[in-house]
């Protein structure tokens, strides 16, 4: 089995998948802690559906570089969702449900009507749940992912203290002169970018899992913001790597395997958390 | 010029006006106590002063170059989500966020300031504990330490002593008085009317009737006499 693994690791596409997997896992878990605590996770969920819709439009238009449409649409939706979610208290949830389900249905419809592909179900399935074969990642994908991840991590480190302050007590932060709205906007935009990035790996339906699970697992065990953030990043990377390796060896779908690893880690952390008390 | 000049301010929530046509001013070095019955709009006034909500009408003018980053604030209630992972130290340090501007990390001075304020509030020994696991009074002290870290010119306190034991309450009043003597302007909401008339220089009474003036004027006024009597009667009952 180990031989088989080492064999596989020679292939560039396996290396690409591992690199991209680690980067996405890292970024999504960093931002995940704030997202969960700020109750922004619903935005992540809504956005992944929007990204799916945008992807459908892009593939209908036969664009070679789908990012050109998917990225701006998702970022703009993130900003809009944040606004509606904050202002109109009751309508916020409904608006998000509307947008996300609408985008999902529209995307599927568009793909169904206009698609020239012979394997429509396969296409839809891979957009929703991630590609089964990781052959889809090119070197350019890896470089783009690397650059964006570097930016996300840098932004997170630079604004770490502000993000903590705004997450813990937004009104205090605002009262003492921190521009909370800007940081909320920054968070929303980072989520959007991560979601678009992660779509290739785990597919749009499973992204939320990647964002939420490491944070929740880590919160079972640790009591300070810093330790929760660090542990969730480590855990997320471990789950992504083991998920990818297992999927190679066992031939299971990548996205689902990574998420399964995250779920497993969550259960273990919950148990350990209970015994620690 | 006053530090904060409030002119015919009207404020409230959505379509409900809570206070109408309120005017007063706060000068540098003042110790202002805001008193009034429950629900009279004291906390709302403080939030409006801080820019957390927009006034319906009137003006709030910050004079003497007062900036938001020089304000310390203790909210009446801080709704912290269950399971929020945050250590006492992390929270107190977050009071320094305005000091560091866009600098990403806290410097040594800011860390020392946080340590000093934790010592002042007697929470040094559990600086690594999780905020959610503390008692109500302990949590209040953490938030006070955070407010002290943020304060450079003015400190706004919404019922600072609620939930504190008598010892710490007395220390708290001493501490606030000390800060005031160092030149920091204090605006405090309090139901503890005897402390208010003991420490404050000026009183703002809001409610059905409004009063603004020095505490001597307040104690001589009808509205003041009535309120002091009813509050003290309530406290003795
Ligand atoms: N978030 C809110 N939305 C709508 N109305 C509110 C809100 N918070 C408070 N109010 C109303 O505004 C009025 C003033 O409330 P406020 O909290 O300012 O009173 P307060 O003087 O601070 O009272 P207390 O002494 O109990 O702290 C009350 O009648 C209250 O019902
Ligand atoms: Mg109040």
Coordinates of C-alpha atoms in Angstrom, one line a residue, chain B:
Chain B
X1 CA -14.9 74.6 23.4
X2 CA -16.5 71.5 25.1
X3 CA -15.2 68.0 24.6
X4 CA -18.7 66.8 23.7
X5 CA -21.4 69.2 22.8
X6 CA -24.9 67.8 22.5
X7 CA -27.5 70.0 20.9
X8 CA -31.3 69.3 20.8
X9 CA -30.6 65.6 20.3
X10 CA -33.5 63.3 19.6
X11 CA -32.9 59.5 19.7
X12 CA -34.6 56.2 19.8
X13 CA -35.1 52.9 18.0
X14 CA -36.5 52.4 14.6
X15 CA -39.8 54.3 14.8
X16 CA -39.9 54.8 18.6
X17 CA -38.5 58.0 20.0
X18 CA -36.9 57.5 23.4
X19 CA -35.6 60.9 24.2
X20 CA -36.4 64.3 22.7
X21 CA -34.6 67.6 22.4
X22 CA -31.8 66.9 24.8
X23 CA -28.9 69.4 25.2
X24 CA -25.9 69.3 27.4
X25 CA -22.2 69.5 27.2
X26 CA -19.2 67.8 28.7
X27 CA -16.0 69.6 29.3
X28 CA -12.5 68.2 29.6
X29 CA -11.9 66.8 33.1
X30 CA -15.6 66.6 33.9
X31 CA -17.2 63.8 35.9
X32 CA -20.7 63.5 34.6
X33 CA -23.3 61.1 36.1
X34 CA -26.3 60.2 34.1
X35 CA -29.3 59.1 36.2
X36 CA -32.9 58.2 35.5
X37 CA -35.4 55.4 35.9
X38 CA -35.1 52.0 34.1
X39 CA -35.9 52.4 30.4
X40 CA -35.5 56.2 30.4
X41 CA -33.0 55.9 27.6
X42 CA -29.6 56.2 29.4
X43 CA -27.9 53.4 27.6
X44 CA -29.4 54.5 24.3
X45 CA -28.0 58.0 24.9
X46 CA -24.6 56.5 25.5
X47 CA -24.7 54.4 22.4
X48 CA -25.7 57.4 20.4
X49 CA -22.9 59.4 21.8
X50 CA -20.5 56.6 20.7
X51 CA -21.9 56.6 17.2
X52 CA -23.3 53.1 17.6
X53 CA -26.7 54.3 16.4
X54 CA -27.7 57.3 14.5
X55 CA -29.6 60.1 16.2
X56 CA -33.0 61.0 14.8
X57 CA -32.2 64.7 15.1
X58 CA -29.9 67.2 16.6
X59 CA -26.1 67.2 16.8
X60 CA -23.3 65.7 18.7
X61 CA -20.1 67.7 18.3
X62 CA -16.8 66.3 19.4
X63 CA -14.6 69.3 20.3
X64 CA -11.0 69.7 21.3
X65 CA -9.9 67.2 18.7
X66 CA -11.5 64.3 20.5
X67 CA -11.3 61.2 18.4
X68 CA -13.1 57.9 18.7
X69 CA -9.8 56.1 19.3
X70 CA -9.4 58.0 22.5
X71 CA -12.6 56.7 24.1
X72 CA -13.0 53.9 26.6
X73 CA -16.4 52.2 26.9
X74 CA -18.0 49.7 29.2
X75 CA -21.3 48.4 27.8
X76 CA -24.1 47.6 30.1
X77 CA -24.5 44.2 28.5
X78 CA -22.2 42.3 26.3
X79 CA -23.9 39.4 24.6
X80 CA -21.2 36.9 24.1
X81 CA -22.1 33.8 22.3
X82 CA -22.0 30.6 24.3
X83 CA -18.7 28.7 23.9
X84 CA -16.9 31.8 22.5
X85 CA -13.2 30.9 22.9
X86 CA -11.5 34.0 24.3
X87 CA -9.1 34.2 27.2
X88 CA -9.3 37.1 29.7
X89 CA -5.9 38.4 28.4
X90 CA -7.1 38.4 24.8
X91 CA -10.1 40.4 25.7
X92 CA -8.3 42.9 27.9
X93 CA -5.7 43.4 25.1
X94 CA -8.4 44.0 22.6
X95 CA -9.0 47.3 24.5
X96 CA -5.7 48.5 23.0
X97 CA -6.8 48.0 19.4
X98 CA -7.4 51.7 18.8
X99 CA -3.9 52.5 20.1
X100 CA -2.2 50.4 17.6
X101 CA -4.1 51.7 14.6
X102 CA -3.1 49.7 11.6
X103 CA -0.1 48.1 13.2
X104 CA -0.9 44.4 13.2
X105 CA 0.4 43.4 16.6
X106 CA 0.4 44.8 20.1
X107 CA 3.7 46.2 21.2
X108 CA 5.3 45.8 24.6
X109 CA 3.8 49.0 26.1
X110 CA 0.3 47.9 25.2
X111 CA 0.9 44.5 26.7
X112 CA 2.2 46.1 29.9
X113 CA -0.8 48.4 30.0
X114 CA -3.1 45.3 29.7
X115 CA -1.2 43.6 32.5
X116 CA -1.4 46.7 34.7
X117 CA -5.1 47.0 34.2
X118 CA -5.7 43.3 34.9
X119 CA -3.8 43.8 38.1
X120 CA -5.8 46.9 39.0
X121 CA -9.0 44.9 38.5
X122 CA -7.6 41.9 40.4
X123 CA -8.0 39.5 37.5
X124 CA -4.3 38.9 36.9
X125 CA -4.4 35.4 38.3
X126 CA -7.0 34.1 35.8
X127 CA -5.7 35.9 32.7
X128 CA -5.5 32.6 30.9
X129 CA -9.0 31.4 31.9
X130 CA -11.8 31.4 29.4
X131 CA -14.1 34.4 29.7
X132 CA -17.2 32.3 29.5
X133 CA -16.2 30.3 32.5
X134 CA -16.1 33.3 34.8
X135 CA -18.7 34.6 37.2
X136 CA -20.8 37.7 36.3
X137 CA -18.8 39.9 38.5
X138 CA -15.5 38.6 37.2
X139 CA -16.6 39.1 33.7
X140 CA -17.6 42.7 34.5
X141 CA -14.0 43.3 35.8
X142 CA -12.6 41.9 32.6
X143 CA -14.6 44.3 30.5
X144 CA -13.7 47.2 32.9
X145 CA -10.0 46.4 32.4
X146 CA -10.6 46.4 28.6
X147 CA -12.3 49.8 28.9
X148 CA -9.4 51.1 30.9
X149 CA -7.0 50.0 28.2
X150 CA -8.9 51.9 25.6
X151 CA -9.3 55.1 27.6
X152 CA -7.0 58.0 26.7
X153 CA -9.2 61.1 27.1
X154 CA -12.7 60.0 28.1
X155 CA -14.3 57.0 29.7
X156 CA -17.9 56.1 29.2
X157 CA -19.3 53.6 31.8
X158 CA -22.7 52.1 31.6
X159 CA -23.5 50.9 35.2
X160 CA -19.9 49.9 36.0
X161 CA -20.5 48.6 39.5
X162 CA -23.5 46.4 38.8
X163 CA -22.6 42.8 39.8
X164 CA -19.5 43.8 41.7
X165 CA -19.2 43.0 45.4
X166 CA -19.0 45.9 47.9
X167 CA -15.3 45.8 48.3
X168 CA -14.6 46.0 44.6
X169 CA -17.4 48.6 44.1
X170 CA -15.6 50.9 46.6
X171 CA -12.3 50.3 44.8
X172 CA -14.0 50.9 41.5
X173 CA -15.2 54.3 42.6
X174 CA -11.8 55.2 43.9
X175 CA -10.2 54.1 40.7
X176 CA -12.6 56.1 38.6
X177 CA -12.0 59.2 40.8
X178 CA -8.3 58.7 40.4
X179 CA -8.6 58.6 36.7
X180 CA -10.6 61.7 36.7
X181 CA -8.0 63.5 38.8
X182 CA -5.4 62.4 36.2
X183 CA -7.4 64.4 33.7
X184 CA -9.6 61.8 32.2
X185 CA -13.2 62.8 31.5
X186 CA -15.8 60.4 33.0
X187 CA -19.4 59.9 31.8
X188 CA -21.0 57.3 34.0
X189 CA -24.5 55.9 34.1
X190 CA -25.4 54.8 37.6
X191 CA -28.4 53.7 39.7
X192 CA -26.3 54.2 42.8
X193 CA -27.5 57.8 43.4
X194 CA -25.6 58.2 46.7
X195 CA -22.3 57.5 44.9
X196 CA -23.4 59.7 42.0
X197 CA -23.9 62.7 44.3
X198 CA -20.7 61.9 46.2
X199 CA -18.3 61.6 43.3
X200 CA -19.8 63.3 40.3
X201 CA -19.3 67.0 39.4
X202 CA -22.3 67.3 37.1
X203 CA -25.6 65.4 36.9
X204 CA -27.7 64.7 33.8
X205 CA -31.1 63.4 34.8
X206 CA -33.2 62.1 32.0
X207 CA -36.8 60.8 31.9
X208 CA -40.1 62.6 31.9
X209 CA -38.3 65.6 33.1
X210 CA -34.8 66.5 32.2
X211 CA -32.2 68.1 34.4
X212 CA -28.6 69.1 33.6
X213 CA -26.3 71.0 36.0
X214 CA -23.8 70.6 38.8
X215 CA -24.6 68.2 41.6
X216 CA -25.2 71.0 44.0
X217 CA -27.8 72.4 41.8
X218 CA -29.3 69.0 41.3
X219 CA -29.6 68.3 45.1
X220 CA -31.3 71.6 45.5
X221 CA -33.7 71.1 42.7
X222 CA -37.2 69.6 43.0
X223 CA -36.5 66.8 40.5
X224 CA -33.3 65.9 42.3
X225 CA -34.7 65.9 45.8
X226 CA -37.6 63.7 44.6
X227 CA -35.4 61.2 42.8
X228 CA -32.8 60.9 45.6
X229 CA -35.6 60.3 48.0
X230 CA -37.3 57.7 45.9
X231 CA -34.1 55.9 45.0
X232 CA -32.9 55.8 48.6
X233 CA -36.3 54.8 49.8
X234 CA -36.2 52.0 47.3
X235 CA -32.8 51.0 48.4
X236 CA -33.8 50.9 52.1
X237 CA -37.0 49.0 51.4

